PDB file of C-alpha atoms in Angstrom:
ATOM      1  CA  MET A   1       3.730  -4.437 -45.048  1.00 51.00           C
ATOM      2  CA  ARG A   2       5.340  -7.734 -46.045  1.00 50.00           C
ATOM      3  CA  ARG A   3       8.743  -6.029 -46.269  1.00 49.00           C
ATOM      4  CA  VAL A   4       8.319  -4.615 -42.723  1.00 44.00           C
ATOM      5  CA  ARG A   5       7.383  -8.064 -41.392  1.00 50.00           C
ATOM      6  CA  ARG A   6      10.329  -9.691 -43.168  1.00 51.00           C
ATOM      7  CA  GLY A   7      12.676  -7.058 -41.719  1.00 48.00           C
ATOM      8  CA  TYR A   8      11.270  -7.637 -38.232  1.00 47.00           C
ATOM      9  CA  ALA A   9      11.634 -11.420 -38.589  1.00 51.00           C
ATOM     10  CA  THR A  10      15.221 -11.020 -39.795  1.00 74.00           C
ATOM     11  CA  GLY A  11      16.014  -8.676 -36.894  1.00 77.00           C
ATOM     12  CA  ALA A  12      14.402 -11.071 -34.380  1.00 83.00           C
ATOM     13  CA  ALA A  13      16.343 -14.016 -35.839  1.00 86.00           C
ATOM     14  CA  ARG A  14      19.591 -12.041 -35.665  1.00 88.00           C
ATOM     15  CA  ARG A  15      18.870 -11.049 -32.074  1.00 89.00           C
ATOM     16  CA  GLU A  16      18.203 -14.682 -31.145  1.00 90.00           C
ATOM     17  CA  ARG A  17      21.452 -15.755 -32.832  1.00 92.00           C
ATOM     18  CA  ILE A  18      23.366 -13.114 -30.844  1.00 94.00           C
ATOM     19  CA  LEU A  19      21.757 -14.273 -27.584  1.00 94.00           C
ATOM     20  CA  ALA A  20      22.453 -17.964 -28.276  1.00 91.00           C
ATOM     21  CA  THR A  21      26.071 -17.146 -29.171  1.00 93.00           C
ATOM     22  CA  ALA A  22      26.534 -14.890 -26.143  1.00 92.00           C
ATOM     23  CA  LEU A  23      25.030 -17.556 -23.882  1.00 88.00           C
ATOM     24  CA  LEU A  24      27.764 -19.975 -25.008  1.00 87.00           C
ATOM     25  CA  GLU A  25      30.471 -17.328 -24.667  1.00 88.00           C
ATOM     26  CA  PHE A  26      29.400 -16.361 -21.125  1.00 84.00           C
ATOM     27  CA  ALA A  27      29.083 -20.028 -20.170  1.00 78.00           C
ATOM     28  CA  GLU A  28      32.583 -20.811 -21.445  1.00 82.00           C
ATOM     29  CA  HIS A  29      34.422 -17.688 -20.242  1.00 81.00           C
ATOM     30  CA  GLY A  30      32.253 -16.085 -17.541  1.00 76.00           C
ATOM     31  CA  TYR A  31      31.104 -12.479 -17.610  1.00 78.00           C
ATOM     32  CA  ARG A  32      34.536 -10.943 -17.118  1.00 79.00           C
ATOM     33  CA  GLY A  33      36.284 -13.258 -19.570  1.00 85.00           C
ATOM     34  CA  ALA A  34      33.646 -12.974 -22.295  1.00 87.00           C
ATOM     35  CA  SER A  35      34.579 -10.773 -25.228  1.00 90.00           C
ATOM     36  CA  LEU A  36      32.130  -8.665 -27.245  1.00 93.00           C
ATOM     37  CA  ALA A  37      34.471  -8.937 -30.227  1.00 94.00           C
ATOM     38  CA  ARG A  38      34.475 -12.735 -29.982  1.00 94.00           C
ATOM     39  CA  ILE A  39      30.657 -12.856 -29.564  1.00 94.00           C
ATOM     40  CA  ALA A  40      30.243 -10.649 -32.640  1.00 94.00           C
ATOM     41  CA  GLU A  41      32.630 -12.828 -34.656  1.00 94.00           C
ATOM     42  CA  ARG A  42      30.936 -16.073 -33.584  1.00 92.00           C
ATOM     43  CA  ALA A  43      27.525 -14.573 -34.448  1.00 92.00           C
ATOM     44  CA  GLY A  44      28.746 -13.469 -37.896  1.00 92.00           C
ATOM     45  CA  LEU A  45      28.545  -9.744 -37.118  1.00 91.00           C
ATOM     46  CA  SER A  46      30.882  -6.798 -36.754  1.00 91.00           C
ATOM     47  CA  GLN A  47      31.265  -5.453 -33.232  1.00 91.00           C
ATOM     48  CA  ALA A  48      29.380  -2.332 -34.379  1.00 91.00           C
ATOM     49  CA  GLY A  49      26.563  -4.605 -35.580  1.00 90.00           C
ATOM     50  CA  LEU A  50      26.433  -6.293 -32.188  1.00 92.00           C
ATOM     51  CA  LEU A  51      26.377  -2.937 -30.381  1.00 91.00           C
ATOM     52  CA  HIS A  52      23.468  -1.865 -32.588  1.00 90.00           C
ATOM     53  CA  HIS A  53      21.375  -4.541 -30.831  1.00 91.00           C
ATOM     54  CA  PHE A  54      22.957  -4.291 -27.359  1.00 92.00           C
ATOM     55  CA  ARG A  55      24.631  -1.034 -26.371  1.00 91.00           C
ATOM     56  CA  ASN A  56      27.063  -2.634 -23.932  1.00 91.00           C
ATOM     57  CA  LYS A  57      28.144  -5.899 -22.321  1.00 90.00           C
ATOM     58  CA  GLU A  58      25.984  -5.392 -19.227  1.00 85.00           C
ATOM     59  CA  LEU A  59      22.777  -5.058 -21.278  1.00 88.00           C
ATOM     60  CA  LEU A  60      23.774  -8.103 -23.320  1.00 92.00           C
ATOM     61  CA  LEU A  61      24.310 -10.105 -20.126  1.00 87.00           C
ATOM     62  CA  ILE A  62      20.828  -9.221 -18.804  1.00 86.00           C
ATOM     63  CA  ALA A  63      19.293 -10.137 -22.143  1.00 91.00           C
ATOM     64  CA  VAL A  64      21.166 -13.459 -22.133  1.00 89.00           C
ATOM     65  CA  LEU A  65      19.976 -14.283 -18.603  1.00 85.00           C
ATOM     66  CA  ASP A  66      16.382 -13.522 -19.630  1.00 86.00           C
ATOM     67  CA  TYR A  67      16.857 -15.610 -22.779  1.00 88.00           C
ATOM     68  CA  ARG A  68      18.085 -18.578 -20.750  1.00 84.00           C
ATOM     69  CA  ASP A  69      15.022 -18.321 -18.485  1.00 82.00           C
ATOM     70  CA  GLU A  70      12.761 -18.185 -21.570  1.00 85.00           C
ATOM     71  CA  LEU A  71      14.392 -21.335 -22.947  1.00 81.00           C
ATOM     72  CA  ASP A  72      13.883 -23.138 -19.633  1.00 78.00           C
ATOM     73  CA  ALA A  73      10.252 -21.938 -19.439  1.00 78.00           C
ATOM     74  CA  ARG A  74       9.576 -23.242 -22.959  1.00 79.00           C
ATOM     75  CA  THR A  75      11.289 -26.556 -22.267  1.00 78.00           C
ATOM     76  CA  PHE A  76       9.982 -27.367 -18.799  1.00 76.00           C
ATOM     77  CA  ASP A  77       6.740 -25.316 -18.494  1.00 77.00           C
ATOM     78  CA  ILE A  78       6.459 -25.462 -14.707  1.00 81.00           C
ATOM     79  CA  GLU A  79       3.549 -23.039 -14.642  1.00 75.00           C
ATOM     80  CA  GLY A  80       1.582 -24.904 -17.305  1.00 79.00           C
ATOM     81  CA  ALA A  81       2.196 -28.281 -15.679  1.00 84.00           C
ATOM     82  CA  GLY A  82       0.983 -27.521 -12.147  1.00 90.00           C
ATOM     83  CA  GLY A  83       0.808 -29.855  -9.170  1.00 94.00           C
ATOM     84  CA  VAL A  84       2.951 -32.991  -9.084  1.00 96.00           C
ATOM     85  CA  ASP A  85       3.964 -32.485 -12.740  1.00 94.00           C
ATOM     86  CA  ALA A  86       5.388 -29.066 -11.889  1.00 94.00           C
ATOM     87  CA  LEU A  87       7.564 -30.487  -9.100  1.00 96.00           C
ATOM     88  CA  ARG A  88       8.762 -33.261 -11.431  1.00 95.00           C
ATOM     89  CA  ALA A  89       9.542 -30.558 -14.028  1.00 93.00           C
ATOM     90  CA  MET A  90      11.689 -28.724 -11.441  1.00 94.00           C
ATOM     91  CA  ALA A  91      13.613 -31.963 -10.881  1.00 96.00           C
ATOM     92  CA  ARG A  92      14.174 -32.188 -14.649  1.00 93.00           C
ATOM     93  CA  VAL A  93      15.518 -28.605 -14.616  1.00 92.00           C
ATOM     94  CA  VAL A  94      18.095 -29.662 -12.015  1.00 95.00           C
ATOM     95  CA  GLU A  95      19.004 -32.736 -14.071  1.00 95.00           C
ATOM     96  CA  HIS A  96      19.423 -30.523 -17.159  1.00 91.00           C
ATOM     97  CA  ASN A  97      21.549 -28.047 -15.197  1.00 91.00           C
ATOM     98  CA  SER A  98      23.900 -30.865 -14.161  1.00 94.00           C
ATOM     99  CA  ARG A  99      24.859 -31.176 -17.848  1.00 90.00           C
ATOM    100  CA  VAL A 100      25.637 -27.442 -18.302  1.00 85.00           C
ATOM    101  CA  PRO A 101      27.938 -26.515 -15.400  1.00 88.00           C
ATOM    102  CA  GLY A 102      29.240 -23.415 -17.212  1.00 82.00           C
ATOM    103  CA  LEU A 103      25.762 -21.912 -17.381  1.00 82.00           C
ATOM    104  CA  VAL A 104      25.026 -22.811 -13.777  1.00 88.00           C
ATOM    105  CA  GLN A 105      28.302 -21.207 -12.702  1.00 86.00           C
ATOM    106  CA  LEU A 106      27.484 -18.053 -14.705  1.00 81.00           C
ATOM    107  CA  PHE A 107      24.038 -17.850 -13.079  1.00 83.00           C
ATOM    108  CA  SER A 108      25.494 -18.432  -9.602  1.00 86.00           C
ATOM    109  CA  VAL A 109      28.224 -15.807 -10.016  1.00 81.00           C
ATOM    110  CA  ILE A 110      25.825 -13.186 -11.414  1.00 79.00           C
ATOM    111  CA  SER A 111      23.233 -13.916  -8.714  1.00 82.00           C
ATOM    112  CA  GLY A 112      25.896 -13.603  -6.018  1.00 83.00           C
ATOM    113  CA  GLU A 113      27.231 -10.350  -7.404  1.00 80.00           C
ATOM    114  CA  ALA A 114      23.696  -9.019  -7.949  1.00 82.00           C
ATOM    115  CA  VAL A 115      22.980  -8.751  -4.231  1.00 86.00           C
ATOM    116  CA  THR A 116      24.712  -5.361  -4.446  1.00 84.00           C
ATOM    117  CA  PRO A 117      22.344  -2.539  -5.469  1.00 83.00           C
ATOM    118  CA  GLY A 118      23.703  -0.860  -8.548  1.00 80.00           C
ATOM    119  CA  HIS A 119      25.053  -4.080 -10.062  1.00 78.00           C
ATOM    120  CA  PRO A 120      23.722  -4.515 -13.637  1.00 74.00           C
ATOM    121  CA  GLY A 121      22.096  -7.805 -12.633  1.00 78.00           C
ATOM    122  CA  HIS A 122      20.432  -6.564  -9.431  1.00 85.00           C
ATOM    123  CA  ASP A 123      17.042  -5.659 -10.885  1.00 86.00           C
ATOM    124  CA  TRP A 124      17.116  -8.731 -13.123  1.00 85.00           C
ATOM    125  CA  ALA A 125      17.730 -11.043 -10.130  1.00 88.00           C
ATOM    126  CA  ARG A 126      14.972  -9.445  -8.068  1.00 91.00           C
ATOM    127  CA  ARG A 127      12.476  -9.690 -10.952  1.00 90.00           C
ATOM    128  CA  ARG A 128      13.536 -13.257 -11.657  1.00 89.00           C
ATOM    129  CA  TYR A 129      13.092 -14.461  -8.070  1.00 93.00           C
ATOM    130  CA  ARG A 130       9.723 -12.747  -7.734  1.00 95.00           C
ATOM    131  CA  ARG A 131       8.534 -14.298 -11.003  1.00 91.00           C
ATOM    132  CA  LEU A 132       9.884 -17.726 -10.045  1.00 92.00           C
ATOM    133  CA  ARG A 133       8.229 -17.646  -6.605  1.00 95.00           C
ATOM    134  CA  GLU A 134       4.911 -16.667  -8.197  1.00 95.00           C
ATOM    135  CA  THR A 135       5.212 -19.412 -10.840  1.00 93.00           C
ATOM    136  CA  VAL A 136       6.017 -22.166  -8.335  1.00 95.00           C
ATOM    137  CA  ALA A 137       3.349 -21.022  -5.875  1.00 96.00           C
ATOM    138  CA  ALA A 138       0.744 -20.931  -8.669  1.00 95.00           C
ATOM    139  CA  ALA A 139       1.754 -24.454  -9.706  1.00 95.00           C
ATOM    140  CA  LEU A 140       1.272 -25.663  -6.120  1.00 96.00           C
ATOM    141  CA  HIS A 141      -2.141 -23.974  -5.907  1.00 96.00           C
ATOM    142  CA  ARG A 142      -3.083 -25.773  -9.117  1.00 95.00           C
ATOM    143  CA  GLY A 143      -2.160 -29.034  -7.424  1.00 96.00           C
ATOM    144  CA  VAL A 144      -4.609 -28.191  -4.619  1.00 97.00           C
ATOM    145  CA  GLU A 145      -7.361 -27.423  -7.154  1.00 96.00           C
ATOM    146  CA  ARG A 146      -6.778 -30.803  -8.834  1.00 95.00           C
ATOM    147  CA  GLY A 147      -6.899 -32.649  -5.521  1.00 96.00           C
ATOM    148  CA  GLU A 148      -3.261 -33.735  -5.768  1.00 97.00           C
ATOM    149  CA  PHE A 149      -2.217 -31.636  -2.749  1.00 97.00           C
ATOM    150  CA  ARG A 150      -3.998 -30.963   0.535  1.00 96.00           C
ATOM    151  CA  ALA A 151      -5.988 -27.792   0.999  1.00 96.00           C
ATOM    152  CA  GLY A 152      -4.531 -25.071   3.198  1.00 94.00           C
ATOM    153  CA  LEU A 153      -0.892 -25.586   2.253  1.00 96.00           C
ATOM    154  CA  ASP A 154       1.325 -22.475   2.342  1.00 97.00           C
ATOM    155  CA  ALA A 155       2.245 -22.437  -1.356  1.00 97.00           C
ATOM    156  CA  GLU A 156       4.426 -19.325  -1.082  1.00 97.00           C
ATOM    157  CA  ALA A 157       6.537 -20.791   1.748  1.00 98.00           C
ATOM    158  CA  HIS A 158       6.968 -24.070  -0.119  1.00 97.00           C
ATOM    159  CA  ALA A 159       7.957 -22.131  -3.253  1.00 97.00           C
ATOM    160  CA  ASP A 160      10.619 -20.251  -1.256  1.00 97.00           C
ATOM    161  CA  ARG A 161      11.990 -23.524   0.130  1.00 97.00           C
ATOM    162  CA  LEU A 162      12.043 -25.241  -3.283  1.00 97.00           C
ATOM    163  CA  ILE A 163      13.962 -22.376  -4.861  1.00 96.00           C
ATOM    164  CA  ALA A 164      16.353 -22.161  -1.910  1.00 96.00           C
ATOM    165  CA  MET A 165      17.005 -25.903  -2.112  1.00 97.00           C
ATOM    166  CA  MET A 166      17.629 -25.724  -5.853  1.00 95.00           C
ATOM    167  CA  ASP A 167      20.000 -22.755  -5.681  1.00 94.00           C
ATOM    168  CA  GLY A 168      21.779 -23.957  -2.550  1.00 95.00           C
ATOM    169  CA  LEU A 169      22.409 -27.389  -4.041  1.00 96.00           C
ATOM    170  CA  GLN A 170      23.721 -25.800  -7.236  1.00 95.00           C
ATOM    171  CA  THR A 171      26.270 -23.803  -5.245  1.00 95.00           C
ATOM    172  CA  GLN A 172      27.413 -26.843  -3.259  1.00 96.00           C
ATOM    173  CA  TRP A 173      27.606 -28.942  -6.459  1.00 97.00           C
ATOM    174  CA  LEU A 174      29.699 -26.298  -8.238  1.00 95.00           C
ATOM    175  CA  ILE A 175      32.136 -26.199  -5.318  1.00 96.00           C
ATOM    176  CA  ASP A 176      32.347 -29.957  -4.704  1.00 97.00           C
ATOM    177  CA  PRO A 177      30.760 -31.939  -7.572  1.00 95.00           C
ATOM    178  CA  GLU A 178      32.397 -35.195  -6.485  1.00 96.00           C
ATOM    179  CA  ARG A 179      30.676 -35.115  -3.098  1.00 97.00           C
ATOM    180  CA  VAL A 180      27.355 -33.445  -3.899  1.00 97.00           C
ATOM    181  CA  ASP A 181      24.905 -35.355  -6.109  1.00 98.00           C
ATOM    182  CA  MET A 182      22.655 -32.415  -6.892  1.00 97.00           C
ATOM    183  CA  VAL A 183      20.234 -34.403  -9.058  1.00 98.00           C
ATOM    184  CA  THR A 184      19.654 -37.238  -6.570  1.00 98.00           C
ATOM    185  CA  VAL A 185      19.346 -34.950  -3.545  1.00 98.00           C
ATOM    186  CA  PHE A 186      16.856 -32.626  -5.249  1.00 98.00           C
ATOM    187  CA  GLN A 187      14.828 -35.533  -6.605  1.00 98.00           C
ATOM    188  CA  GLY A 188      14.659 -36.957  -3.064  1.00 98.00           C
ATOM    189  CA  TYR A 189      13.506 -33.589  -1.739  1.00 98.00           C
ATOM    190  CA  VAL A 190      10.773 -33.408  -4.387  1.00 97.00           C
ATOM    191  CA  ASP A 191       9.624 -36.966  -3.622  1.00 98.00           C
ATOM    192  CA  ASP A 192       9.446 -36.177   0.106  1.00 97.00           C
ATOM    193  CA  LEU A 193       7.582 -32.935  -0.559  1.00 97.00           C
ATOM    194  CA  ILE A 194       5.022 -34.649  -2.796  1.00 97.00           C
ATOM    195  CA  ALA A 195       4.415 -37.249  -0.075  1.00 97.00           C
ATOM    196  CA  THR A 196       4.058 -34.493   2.551  1.00 96.00           C
ATOM    197  CA  LEU A 197       1.620 -32.439   0.459  1.00 97.00           C
ATOM    198  CA  ARG A 198      -0.676 -35.326  -0.493  1.00 96.00           C
ATOM    199  CA  PRO A 199      -4.234 -35.007   0.873  1.00 92.00           C
TER     200      PRO A 199
END
């Protein structure tokens, strides 16, 4: 039994190393420019070893996008925070994203391409947005329960607007970073929203 557990732990650690390496590769070179051979080499594997874990580049990309979301969820815990703390956590996500433009660009490109049914990221993007809307709406409801926000607010509509603001600002910032201060604008939006939602 111990040998099975050790093998599982080793496999899980190897998988995480592959995902962390692939995340950097995709961030630096984009999906099209990323190389499975280079990812395998950077992760200390043969290409056959990499393909044992992920059958192709598309499946690796989806796993990397999920991995990045898991890292953000662990770091910022929007759902666990709830209320005002959740909105402040979203502002910290934007601040963090301003320091990793390659990852933001990768996310934006994949999300844009994923609007086409049949794209390898289409189902991922739909699942991600549904999960994100539910998480943000639940955090706003928690704020109502705590008395931080007024009763009767439309949490789902506010969640949609918050996500749209975040993603729209990211796109503008990627295109014109000298003119668009993504962090300041989003923080201002969050401050205004908190003031609007107060009882």
